[in-house]
Short mmCIF file of C-alpha atoms and ligand atoms in Angstrom, two decimals:
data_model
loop_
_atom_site.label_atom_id
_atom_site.label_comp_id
_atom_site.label_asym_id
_atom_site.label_seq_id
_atom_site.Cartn_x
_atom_site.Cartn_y
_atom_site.Cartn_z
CA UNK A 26 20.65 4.01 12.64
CA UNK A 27 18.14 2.26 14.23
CA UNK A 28 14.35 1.58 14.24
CA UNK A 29 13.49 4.04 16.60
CA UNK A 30 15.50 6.54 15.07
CA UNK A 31 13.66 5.29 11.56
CA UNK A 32 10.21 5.89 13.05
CA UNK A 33 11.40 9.44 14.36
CA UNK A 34 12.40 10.03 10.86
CA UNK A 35 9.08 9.02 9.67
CA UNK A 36 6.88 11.15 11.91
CA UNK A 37 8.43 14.28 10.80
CA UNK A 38 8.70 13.67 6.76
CA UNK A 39 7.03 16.30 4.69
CA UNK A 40 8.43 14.71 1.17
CA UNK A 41 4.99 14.01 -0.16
CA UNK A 42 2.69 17.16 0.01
CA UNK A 43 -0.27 15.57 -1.57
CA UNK A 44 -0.86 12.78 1.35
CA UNK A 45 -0.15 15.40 4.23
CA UNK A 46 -2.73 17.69 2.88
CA UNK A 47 -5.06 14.79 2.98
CA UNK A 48 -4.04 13.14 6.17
CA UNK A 49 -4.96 16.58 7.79
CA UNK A 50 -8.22 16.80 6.02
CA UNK A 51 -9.55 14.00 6.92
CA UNK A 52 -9.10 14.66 10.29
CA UNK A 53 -10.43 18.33 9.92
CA UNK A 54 -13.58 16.35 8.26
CA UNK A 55 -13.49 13.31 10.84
CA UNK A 56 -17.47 11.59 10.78
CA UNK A 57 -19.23 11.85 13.46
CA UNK A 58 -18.37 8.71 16.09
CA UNK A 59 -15.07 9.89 15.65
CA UNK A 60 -15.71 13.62 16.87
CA UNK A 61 -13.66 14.30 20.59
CA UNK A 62 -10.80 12.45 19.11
CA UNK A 63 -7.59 13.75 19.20
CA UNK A 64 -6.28 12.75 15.53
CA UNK A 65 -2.63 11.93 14.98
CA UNK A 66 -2.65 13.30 11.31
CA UNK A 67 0.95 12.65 10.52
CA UNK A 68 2.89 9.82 9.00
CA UNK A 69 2.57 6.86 11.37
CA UNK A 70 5.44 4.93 12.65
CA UNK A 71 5.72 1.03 12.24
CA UNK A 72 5.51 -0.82 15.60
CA UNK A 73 6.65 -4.28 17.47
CA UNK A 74 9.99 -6.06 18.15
CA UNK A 75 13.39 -5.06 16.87
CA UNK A 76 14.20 -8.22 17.18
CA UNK A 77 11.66 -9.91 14.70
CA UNK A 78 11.72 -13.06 12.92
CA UNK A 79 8.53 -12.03 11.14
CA UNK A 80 7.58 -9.23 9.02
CA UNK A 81 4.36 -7.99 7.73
CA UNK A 82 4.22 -5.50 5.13
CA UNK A 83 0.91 -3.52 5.00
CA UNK A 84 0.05 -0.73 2.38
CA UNK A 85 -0.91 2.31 3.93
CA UNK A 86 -2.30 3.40 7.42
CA UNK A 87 -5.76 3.30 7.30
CA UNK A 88 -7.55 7.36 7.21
CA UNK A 89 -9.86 6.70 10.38
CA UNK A 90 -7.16 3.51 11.68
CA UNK A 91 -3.46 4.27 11.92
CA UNK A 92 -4.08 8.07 10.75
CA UNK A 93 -6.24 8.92 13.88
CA UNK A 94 -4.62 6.45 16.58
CA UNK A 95 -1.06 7.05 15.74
CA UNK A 96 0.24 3.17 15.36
CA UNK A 97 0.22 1.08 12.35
CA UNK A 98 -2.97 -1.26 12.28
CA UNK A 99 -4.68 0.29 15.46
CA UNK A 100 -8.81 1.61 15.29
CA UNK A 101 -9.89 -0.22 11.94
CA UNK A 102 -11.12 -3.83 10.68
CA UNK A 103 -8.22 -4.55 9.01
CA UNK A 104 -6.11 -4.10 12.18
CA UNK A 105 -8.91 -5.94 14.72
CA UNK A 106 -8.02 -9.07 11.73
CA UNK A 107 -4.44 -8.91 11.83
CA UNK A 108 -4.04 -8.72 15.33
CA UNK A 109 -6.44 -11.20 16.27
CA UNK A 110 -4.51 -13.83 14.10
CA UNK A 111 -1.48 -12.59 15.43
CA UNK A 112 -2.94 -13.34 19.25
CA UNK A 113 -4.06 -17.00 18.12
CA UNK A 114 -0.80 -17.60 16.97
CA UNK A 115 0.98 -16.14 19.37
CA UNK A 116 2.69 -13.13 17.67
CA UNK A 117 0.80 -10.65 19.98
CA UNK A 118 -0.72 -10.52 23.82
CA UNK A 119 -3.86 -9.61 23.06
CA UNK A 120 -6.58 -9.70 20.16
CA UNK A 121 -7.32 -6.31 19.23
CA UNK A 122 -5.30 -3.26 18.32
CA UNK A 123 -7.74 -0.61 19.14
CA UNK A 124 -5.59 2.58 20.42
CA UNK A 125 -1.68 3.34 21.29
CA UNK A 126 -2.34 3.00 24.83
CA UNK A 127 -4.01 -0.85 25.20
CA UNK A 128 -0.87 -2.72 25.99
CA UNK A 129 -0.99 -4.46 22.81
CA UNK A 130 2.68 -5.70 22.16
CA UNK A 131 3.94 -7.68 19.75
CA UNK A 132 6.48 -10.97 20.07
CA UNK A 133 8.96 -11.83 17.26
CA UNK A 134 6.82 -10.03 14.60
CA UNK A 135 7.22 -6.46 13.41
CA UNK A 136 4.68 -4.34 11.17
CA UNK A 137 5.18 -2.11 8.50
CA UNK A 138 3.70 -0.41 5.37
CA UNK A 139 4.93 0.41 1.81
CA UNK A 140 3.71 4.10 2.59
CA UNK A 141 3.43 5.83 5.82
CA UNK A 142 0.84 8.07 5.88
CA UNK A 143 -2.77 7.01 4.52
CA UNK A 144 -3.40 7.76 1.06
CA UNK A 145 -6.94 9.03 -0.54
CA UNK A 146 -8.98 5.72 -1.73
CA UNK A 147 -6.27 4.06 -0.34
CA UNK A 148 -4.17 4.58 -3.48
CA UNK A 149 -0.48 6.01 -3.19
CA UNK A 150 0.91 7.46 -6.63
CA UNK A 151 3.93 5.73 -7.52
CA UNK A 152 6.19 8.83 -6.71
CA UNK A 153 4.79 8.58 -3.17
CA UNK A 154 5.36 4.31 -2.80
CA UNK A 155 9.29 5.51 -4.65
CA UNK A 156 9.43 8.32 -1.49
CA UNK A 157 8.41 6.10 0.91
CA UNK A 158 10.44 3.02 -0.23
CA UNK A 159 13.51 5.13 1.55
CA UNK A 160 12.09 4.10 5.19
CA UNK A 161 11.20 0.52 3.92
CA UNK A 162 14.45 0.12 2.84
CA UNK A 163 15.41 1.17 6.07
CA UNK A 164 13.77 -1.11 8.12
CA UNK A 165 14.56 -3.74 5.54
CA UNK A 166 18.30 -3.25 6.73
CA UNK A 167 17.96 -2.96 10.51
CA UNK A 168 15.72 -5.82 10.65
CA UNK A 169 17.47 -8.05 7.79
CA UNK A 170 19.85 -10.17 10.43
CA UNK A 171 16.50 -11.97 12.32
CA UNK A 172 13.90 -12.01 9.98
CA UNK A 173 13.07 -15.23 8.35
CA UNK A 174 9.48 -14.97 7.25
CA UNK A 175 7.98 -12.03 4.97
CA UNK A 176 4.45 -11.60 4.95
CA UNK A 177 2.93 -8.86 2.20
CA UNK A 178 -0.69 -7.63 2.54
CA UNK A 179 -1.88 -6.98 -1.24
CA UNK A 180 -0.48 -6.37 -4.43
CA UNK A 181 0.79 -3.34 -4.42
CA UNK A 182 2.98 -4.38 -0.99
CA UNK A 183 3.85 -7.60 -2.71
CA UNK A 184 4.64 -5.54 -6.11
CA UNK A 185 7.00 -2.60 -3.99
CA UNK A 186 8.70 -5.43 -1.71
CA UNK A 187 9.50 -6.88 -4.69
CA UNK A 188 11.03 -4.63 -6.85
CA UNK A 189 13.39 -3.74 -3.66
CA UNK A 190 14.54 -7.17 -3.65
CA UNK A 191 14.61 -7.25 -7.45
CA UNK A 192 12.43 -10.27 -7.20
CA UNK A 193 10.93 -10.80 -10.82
CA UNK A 194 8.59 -12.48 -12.69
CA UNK A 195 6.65 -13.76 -9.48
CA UNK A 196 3.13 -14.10 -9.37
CA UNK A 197 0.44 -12.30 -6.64
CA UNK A 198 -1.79 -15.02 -5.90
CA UNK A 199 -2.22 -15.47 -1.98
CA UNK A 200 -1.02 -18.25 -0.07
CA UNK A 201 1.86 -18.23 -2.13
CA UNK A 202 5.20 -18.92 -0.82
CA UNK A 203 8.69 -17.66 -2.55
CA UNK A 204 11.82 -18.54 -1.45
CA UNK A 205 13.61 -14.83 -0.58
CA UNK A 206 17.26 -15.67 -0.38
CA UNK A 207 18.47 -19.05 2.16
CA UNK A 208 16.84 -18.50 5.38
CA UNK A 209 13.71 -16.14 4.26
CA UNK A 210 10.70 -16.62 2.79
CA UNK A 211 7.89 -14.53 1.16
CA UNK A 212 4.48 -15.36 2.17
CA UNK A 213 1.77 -13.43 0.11
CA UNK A 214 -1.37 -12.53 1.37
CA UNK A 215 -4.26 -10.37 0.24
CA UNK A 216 -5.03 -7.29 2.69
CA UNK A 217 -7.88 -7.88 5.27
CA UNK A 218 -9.37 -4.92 3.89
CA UNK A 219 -13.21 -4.99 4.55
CA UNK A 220 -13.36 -5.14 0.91
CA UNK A 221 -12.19 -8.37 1.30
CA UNK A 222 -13.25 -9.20 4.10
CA UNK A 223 -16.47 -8.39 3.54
CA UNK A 224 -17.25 -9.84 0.40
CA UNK A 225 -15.38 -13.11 1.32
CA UNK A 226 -12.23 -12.74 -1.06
CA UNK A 227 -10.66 -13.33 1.97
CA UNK A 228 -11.86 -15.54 4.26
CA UNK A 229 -10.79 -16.20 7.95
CA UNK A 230 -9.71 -19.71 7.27
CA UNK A 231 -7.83 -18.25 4.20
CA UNK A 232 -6.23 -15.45 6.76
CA UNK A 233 -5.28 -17.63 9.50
CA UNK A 234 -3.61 -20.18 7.25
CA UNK A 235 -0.99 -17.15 6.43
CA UNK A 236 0.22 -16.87 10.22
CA UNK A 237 0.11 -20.74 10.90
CA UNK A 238 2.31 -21.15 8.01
CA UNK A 239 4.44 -18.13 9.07
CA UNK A 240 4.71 -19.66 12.55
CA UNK A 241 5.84 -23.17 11.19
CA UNK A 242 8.79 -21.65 8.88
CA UNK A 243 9.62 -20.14 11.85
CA UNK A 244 9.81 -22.75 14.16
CA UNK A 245 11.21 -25.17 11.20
CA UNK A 246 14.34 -23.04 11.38
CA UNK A 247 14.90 -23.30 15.72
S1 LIG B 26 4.21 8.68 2.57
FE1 LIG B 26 6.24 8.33 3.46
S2 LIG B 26 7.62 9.61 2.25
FE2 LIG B 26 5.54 10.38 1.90
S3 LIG B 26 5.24 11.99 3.44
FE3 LIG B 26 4.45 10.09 4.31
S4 LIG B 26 6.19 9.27 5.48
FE4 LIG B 26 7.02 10.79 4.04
#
């Protein structure tokens, strides 16, 4: 097995019904700036190195985002934050993730979600998170032998990464940092949803602090 062969396996999964009804829908009701787009409208693969010493665990691809553009993080706000502190810290080439085809590429940092394919109000049922779980597991494994820094985007990515570690009893509250086993660490982070980011829950000094403090784990262990 390999990642590739992971992400194959995700673009043609049909276990939850519910979310491919709805992935296709919104695309069959896309708004209007988004008319003359060509939507993807199937689960979305996770992108960046195979080789990663960092990990960040995202919730869902976004409906109008990953949904339409086909990658992970690509044609929304939250993926124009997360890959702008990726640039400044030097996780990525370039500052914005805006479609498969801009060259964006990612250095020692791969990105994933809990589920695969984006959820209505952005809210997976739990049989959906357990379905998915089989592909984060997955990646989990392949990538388990050079990752050394964790980042989780929310609660409910913090609560499923969790309970597939059988990590207990530890507290969301961002800009926390949990020890995962010898030479990993958990960062947790709230999601730069515009919810968020909008109403300053999450700020960009708050954000960028994550990756800085990702970066120095990192380098700590060179
Ligand atoms: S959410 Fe995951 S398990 Fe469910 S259909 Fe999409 S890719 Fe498959």
């Amino acid at each position: 097995m390999s990642l590739d062969k992971v992400n194959e396996q995700i673009a043609a999964c049909s276990l939850c019904p519910r979310l491919l009804e709805y992935i296709r829908k919104v695309s069959d009701d896309r708004p209007p700036r988004y008319w003359g787009h060509d939507y993807w409208a199937k689960p979305v693969p996770s992108f960046g190195d195979p080789k990663a010493r960092l990990l960040i665990i995202g919730l869902a691809p976004a409906a109008h985002g990953g949904n339409r553009t086909g990658r992970m993080f690509t044609g929304d706000s939250s993926g124009e934050w997360l890959m702008k502190a990726m640039f400044e810290t030097g996780f990525a080439n370039c500052p914005h993730s805006v479609s498969i085809n801009d060259g964006l590429l990612l250095s020692d940092a791969y990105v994933t979600s809990i589920v695969k394919c984006a959820p209505p109000m952005n809210k997976p049922l739990n049989t959906e998170i357990s379905n998915c779980s089989l592909f984060l597991k997955s990646e989990l494994n392949l990538l388990k032998s050079t990752v050394v820094v964790v980042i989780t985007l929310g609660k409910m990515a913090f609560d499923t990464y969790c309970k597939l570690n059988n990590m207990r009893g530890l507290k969301f509250k961002h800009d926390s940092v949990y020890p995962i086993d010898s030479t990993t660490t958990l960062i947790v982070s709230y999601h730069p949803s515009r919810r968020n980011t909008n109403t300053g829950t999450l700020t960009w000094p708050m954000w960028i602090q994550i990756f800085e403090k990702a970066k120095s784990i990192i380098e700590a262990m060179l």
